Amino acid sequence: MKDDSVKHPQAAAEFLKDRAQAKWHDSAIWWVRQKRDAQAKQLPEWEELRRLAREIKAHTLSQLDDYLAQFEANAQKNGVTVHWAADADEHNRIVHGILAARQVKKLVKSKSMLTEECGLNPYLEQRGIEVVDTDLGERIVQLRHEAPSHIVMPAIHLKKEQISELFHKELGTEAGNNDPTYLTHAARANLREHFLTADAGLTGVNFAIAETGGVVVCTNEGNADLGTSLPPIHIASMGLEKIIPKLEHLGVFTRLLARSAIGSPVTTYTSHFHQARPGGEMHIVIVDNGRSDILGNEDFYQSLRCIRCGACMNTCPVYRRSSGFSYSYIIPGPIGSTLGPSRDMKKHGSMAFACSTCGSCSNVCPVKINLHEQLVLHRKKAFDQNLLPTGKKMGLLAMRFLTQHPALFDLGGKVMRKVVPIIPESLTRHSAWSRAGRDLPPMPAQSFKEQYQQRSQNKKDKQDKKDKEEQQ
Amino acid sequence: MQPVPCSSLSEAPRTMKIGLFIPCFINELFPHVAMATLELLESLGCEVEFPLQQSCCGQPLANNGDSKGACDAARRFTGVFQQYDYVVAPSGSCVSHVTHHYDWYIAEDPAYQQLKPKVYEIIEFLQDVLKLEKLPKPVYFPHKVSIHQSCHGLRELHHASPSELMIPYQSRLENILKLVDGVDVLLPERRDECCGFGGTFCVDEPELSTAMGEDRIAQHEATGAEYIVGADPSCLMHMGGIIRHQGKQIRPLHIVEILTGRGAGA
Ligand code: SF4
């Protein structure tokens, strides 16, 4: 689970202490952004696809109740049991209920940020059920007892040496063997055991199709397929915003998803689940957990269009240099920074300020969410709820006052220009501007306003002189 | 074609007047950029006035959530500038706050709605209104410059095609530098990544902001350029602070300083 007491500026500064590691993190993720660019460039209709995706999602959200009802009816027709969970706790109780009633001892899981959001793993483990995350990245962070640091690449914060060490300890691989192929094979062999001995499989959902009542899961490792075909029970957990109206809309999203996420044309597997395998059971749990509140909010409802591709974090210069763990909410980066404060401003307020408002996220987003603007709107909420640090709030109130009193504003500027050059460096060194390694700009003797006034005066004097001469 | 003097552009039979908008920090810290802007406009035949009652446009207040402060600042700006035919400023970020974000605060104000389409960033004004095809006096600037595309100018004012969007490439800064003799225009790797200034972000998260700045400067340096040239003094100020601290050779330079021919001495 993630630590929601994390404050972004401190956590980022901590991460940056190891500048070499931070640089590596930045370039590893930038490489994915470049792969995304290369793929997007190959589709002349890219911007058109984004527009379509945005519109399909916007339309669906505007009639979400109807589409959810249609989805439920069609899924039931297929023999699937549909459950509704108002919050995280209810989701966990439902999943546990299904598993407990069938004496499940081991659950294999694949592709679900939602279960992270709900804290499902510890909930089930406390109740005696073994939970095994089966996607490689998820498995790695599970073995490290960490939360994912990225929604698509959960272990991107780790180097292969660290993974080798972990696998040596947990899976008994050869010490010091850092070969990624070797390590992947070791993980796969270990996971195979779990697949064969699990009693149930749980997956996330990328898209739920109202027209057919089926769900679609996009993966690269095929673990969702193993986890749903080997054990007899399949539980699919989905946020209620995952609905799309028709099968024919799916192509728009599958074309955007993998390209935006990892820069490949499609995911290796795009699996459609419409009913349980013969003799098995299929359950779908539809989770609200705060989503209806966001849907009702004029400023933030757009964030529910998100298809969780992670492109916004890959492009985000702040995320790349501070890593997922510097954000308090389970989802980091630009989308997390709007979802987190939407959930709980007190806990996740620092995320809304972890942004230089460069706007790259909004441009990269395949469903065109106005992410950087949403962050500024969250700051407005934080200010109104009095959640800004006192010093900052005082500064802003002073600025607010000065903005309305230009003469005082000018005086303040003048004092600054005169005083800064004579303060000893030992005093300025610790200021927020200077402490990380920036000198103050040189202070000009005159402001532009002073120069302008003097220039106007000189012009006037010249003119007056000329006029006088002409009169004489 | 000769540059069209301002006075010939106005359809109304009166002289067109430009209100010079000089953002607060430029007024105090970069008066030479403001002066270069004023002189450039005047030498193109424009009648320019700098209204003394202006103050901050309110962007720092808005960016930190102070909507009352932002709203008051927006009304004040509208009051000070509404009498002009055009409002021009040498800062993409401040202009984009006025033209793209005042709507959050004072959309209902008809005076603002009238003013909005008349507010221009200087390069936009030179290109779109004055249709500048030649500088007022020839400029020779035989230096390598690396273009710094500031985020708001880029993604809100569309100064260039952002690298995330799959649209044909164009760049206002590159285009206008074609009017300068001898200049060698270069683009850094990660053509339009943020330098890390971000308004009060630079003091809210100093370590992160500086790390972003260091990376950005390194990318500009790697082009072999002598100058980092941009249209936003705030980004140049932030990178300049790091450059001075580290005693680096490369120099930040505002594009109007080149266009007026002052740049070589900078
Ligand atoms: S907000 Fe957009 S870019 Fe970010 S994860 Fe969601 S869909 Fe992808």
Short mmCIF file of C-alpha atoms in Angstrom, two decimals, chain A residues 8-9 12-13 16 19 23 26-27 30 33 36-37 40-41 43 46-47 50 315 317-318 320-322 350 353-360 363-364 372-373 376-377 379-380 383-384 388 392 396-397 399-400 402-406 409-410 413-414 416-417 432-433 435-444 446-449 451-453 455 459, chain B residues 20 22 24 26-32 34-35 38-39 42 48-56 58 60-69 72-73 76 101 104-105 151-152 155-156 162-167 189-190 192-194 196-198 200-212 214-215 219 237-238 241-242 244-246:
data_model
loop_
_atom_site.label_atom_id
_atom_site.label_comp_id
_atom_site.label_asym_id
_atom_site.label_seq_id
_atom_site.Cartn_x
_atom_site.Cartn_y
_atom_site.Cartn_z
CA HIS A 8 5.90 15.65 -2.84
CA PRO A 9 8.62 18.33 -2.44
CA ALA A 12 11.30 14.45 -4.66
CA ALA A 13 14.30 16.08 -3.02
CA LEU A 16 17.11 13.44 -6.33
CA ARG A 19 21.27 12.09 -9.07
CA LYS A 23 18.88 10.50 -14.34
CA ASP A 26 14.31 9.92 -16.32
CA SER A 27 15.96 8.49 -19.40
CA TRP A 30 11.74 9.17 -21.71
CA ARG A 33 7.81 8.41 -24.50
CA ARG A 36 5.17 6.33 -28.19
CA ASP A 37 6.00 9.27 -30.48
CA ALA A 40 1.86 7.73 -33.07
CA LYS A 41 3.70 9.29 -36.00
CA LEU A 43 -0.78 6.90 -37.96
CA TRP A 46 -3.64 9.97 -34.74
CA GLU A 47 -5.19 13.28 -33.73
CA ARG A 50 -7.81 11.07 -30.00
CA THR A 315 5.90 12.64 -20.57
CA PRO A 317 9.18 16.01 -16.41
CA VAL A 318 8.28 16.05 -12.72
CA ARG A 320 10.36 11.29 -14.43
CA ARG A 321 12.61 13.06 -11.95
CA SER A 322 10.79 12.21 -8.74
CA SER A 350 0.68 18.25 -2.31
CA PHE A 353 1.39 21.42 -6.69
CA ALA A 354 3.86 18.83 -7.99
CA CYS A 355 3.57 20.28 -11.47
CA SER A 356 5.25 23.02 -13.46
CA THR A 357 2.04 23.35 -15.56
CA CYS A 358 4.02 22.63 -18.72
CA GLY A 359 0.93 21.04 -20.25
CA SER A 360 2.69 18.15 -21.97
CA ASN A 363 -1.25 16.99 -25.19
CA VAL A 364 -0.11 13.41 -24.88
CA HIS A 372 -2.64 20.45 -16.29
CA GLU A 373 -5.66 22.69 -16.00
CA VAL A 376 -4.57 24.34 -11.18
CA LEU A 377 -8.26 23.98 -10.35
CA ARG A 379 -5.00 24.34 -6.17
CA LYS A 380 -7.97 26.65 -6.07
CA PHE A 383 -6.46 27.52 -1.25
CA ASP A 384 -10.16 27.83 -0.42
CA LEU A 388 -1.68 26.04 1.79
CA LYS A 392 2.88 30.73 1.23
CA LEU A 396 -0.03 35.31 -1.81
CA LEU A 397 -2.23 37.61 0.22
CA MET A 399 0.89 39.78 -3.56
CA ARG A 400 -2.88 40.09 -3.95
CA LEU A 402 0.26 44.77 -3.97
CA THR A 403 -1.22 43.85 -7.33
CA GLN A 404 -4.02 46.26 -6.56
CA HIS A 405 -1.63 48.99 -5.38
CA PRO A 406 0.96 49.51 -8.12
CA PHE A 409 4.30 47.15 -5.76
CA ASP A 410 6.92 49.41 -7.36
CA GLY A 413 10.46 46.04 -6.25
CA LYS A 414 12.77 48.98 -5.70
CA MET A 416 14.34 44.39 -3.47
CA ARG A 417 16.66 45.71 -6.17
CA ALA A 432 14.24 28.49 -1.64
CA TRP A 433 15.55 30.11 -4.81
CA ARG A 435 19.60 26.57 -1.92
CA ALA A 436 19.41 24.05 -4.73
CA GLY A 437 22.04 25.85 -6.80
CA ARG A 438 20.69 28.98 -8.48
CA ASP A 439 22.15 32.47 -8.18
CA LEU A 440 19.84 35.46 -8.04
CA PRO A 441 19.62 37.54 -11.20
CA PRO A 442 21.69 40.75 -11.19
CA MET A 443 19.59 43.61 -9.81
CA PRO A 444 19.29 46.47 -12.30
CA GLN A 446 16.34 51.12 -12.40
CA SER A 447 13.07 49.38 -13.18
CA PHE A 448 11.64 49.66 -16.66
CA LYS A 449 8.96 51.95 -15.32
CA GLN A 451 13.50 54.18 -17.27
CA TYR A 452 10.31 54.79 -19.21
CA GLN A 453 9.33 57.75 -17.08
CA ARG A 455 12.66 58.67 -21.21
CA LYS A 459 11.44 63.62 -24.66
CA LEU B 20 2.76 47.86 -23.71
CA ILE B 22 5.37 44.58 -19.09
CA CYS B 24 5.98 42.70 -13.04
CA ILE B 26 10.36 41.95 -16.22
CA ASN B 27 9.76 45.49 -15.04
CA GLU B 28 11.98 44.97 -12.01
CA LEU B 29 14.59 42.50 -13.20
CA PHE B 30 14.78 42.64 -16.98
CA PRO B 31 14.14 46.29 -17.91
CA HIS B 32 16.41 45.86 -20.94
CA ALA B 34 11.11 45.68 -21.92
CA MET B 35 13.09 48.51 -23.48
CA LEU B 38 9.38 49.16 -26.83
CA GLU B 39 12.12 50.26 -29.22
CA GLU B 42 8.49 52.06 -32.19
CA VAL B 48 3.28 52.66 -28.02
CA GLU B 49 2.26 53.67 -24.56
CA PHE B 50 3.24 52.03 -21.30
CA PRO B 51 0.35 52.54 -18.88
CA LEU B 52 1.87 53.24 -15.47
CA GLN B 53 -1.08 51.86 -13.55
CA GLN B 54 -0.44 48.27 -14.61
CA SER B 55 0.81 45.68 -12.16
CA CYS B 56 0.97 41.88 -12.04
CA GLY B 58 -2.30 37.69 -11.50
CA PRO B 60 1.09 33.60 -9.67
CA LEU B 61 -2.12 34.11 -7.70
CA ALA B 62 -4.17 32.00 -10.09
CA ASN B 63 -1.54 29.26 -10.20
CA ASN B 64 -1.65 28.94 -6.46
CA GLY B 65 -5.40 28.86 -6.24
CA ASP B 66 -6.10 32.38 -5.03
CA SER B 67 -9.14 32.96 -7.17
CA LYS B 68 -10.16 36.20 -5.49
CA GLY B 69 -6.70 37.68 -6.06
CA ASP B 72 -9.16 41.24 -8.96
CA ALA B 73 -5.94 41.22 -10.96
CA ARG B 76 -7.51 45.56 -12.98
CA HIS B 101 -7.15 31.74 -18.18
CA TRP B 104 -11.97 31.18 -15.47
CA TYR B 105 -12.38 34.35 -13.45
CA CYS B 151 5.78 25.70 -22.25
CA HIS B 152 2.92 28.18 -22.19
CA ARG B 155 1.28 24.58 -25.70
CA GLU B 156 -1.16 27.38 -25.03
CA PRO B 162 4.42 20.59 -29.55
CA SER B 163 6.30 17.32 -29.93
CA GLU B 164 3.39 15.35 -28.42
CA LEU B 165 0.97 16.31 -31.17
CA MET B 166 1.10 14.64 -34.55
CA ILE B 167 0.69 17.83 -36.57
CA GLU B 189 17.42 17.14 -27.85
CA ARG B 190 13.91 16.71 -26.36
CA ASP B 192 10.36 21.16 -26.03
CA GLU B 193 10.86 19.77 -22.56
CA CYS B 194 10.08 22.06 -19.62
CA GLY B 196 11.47 23.48 -14.53
CA PHE B 197 10.69 27.10 -13.74
CA GLY B 198 6.91 26.79 -13.46
CA THR B 200 6.13 29.38 -7.79
CA PHE B 201 6.92 25.72 -8.53
CA CYS B 202 10.55 26.88 -8.66
CA VAL B 203 10.46 27.71 -4.95
CA ASP B 204 7.88 25.11 -3.87
CA GLU B 205 10.13 22.33 -5.16
CA PRO B 206 13.58 23.92 -5.50
CA GLU B 207 15.55 20.69 -5.82
CA LEU B 208 13.32 19.28 -8.51
CA SER B 209 13.03 22.58 -10.34
CA THR B 210 16.81 23.00 -10.37
CA ALA B 211 17.37 19.42 -11.50
CA MET B 212 15.02 20.04 -14.43
CA GLU B 214 20.27 21.56 -15.12
CA ASP B 215 19.12 18.87 -17.54
CA GLN B 219 20.66 19.74 -23.64
CA MET B 237 15.88 33.80 -15.51
CA HIS B 238 15.66 30.33 -13.96
CA GLY B 241 20.48 31.42 -12.20
CA ILE B 242 21.85 27.93 -12.63
CA ARG B 244 25.72 31.72 -13.19
CA HIS B 245 25.92 29.45 -10.17
CA GLN B 246 27.82 26.85 -12.13
#
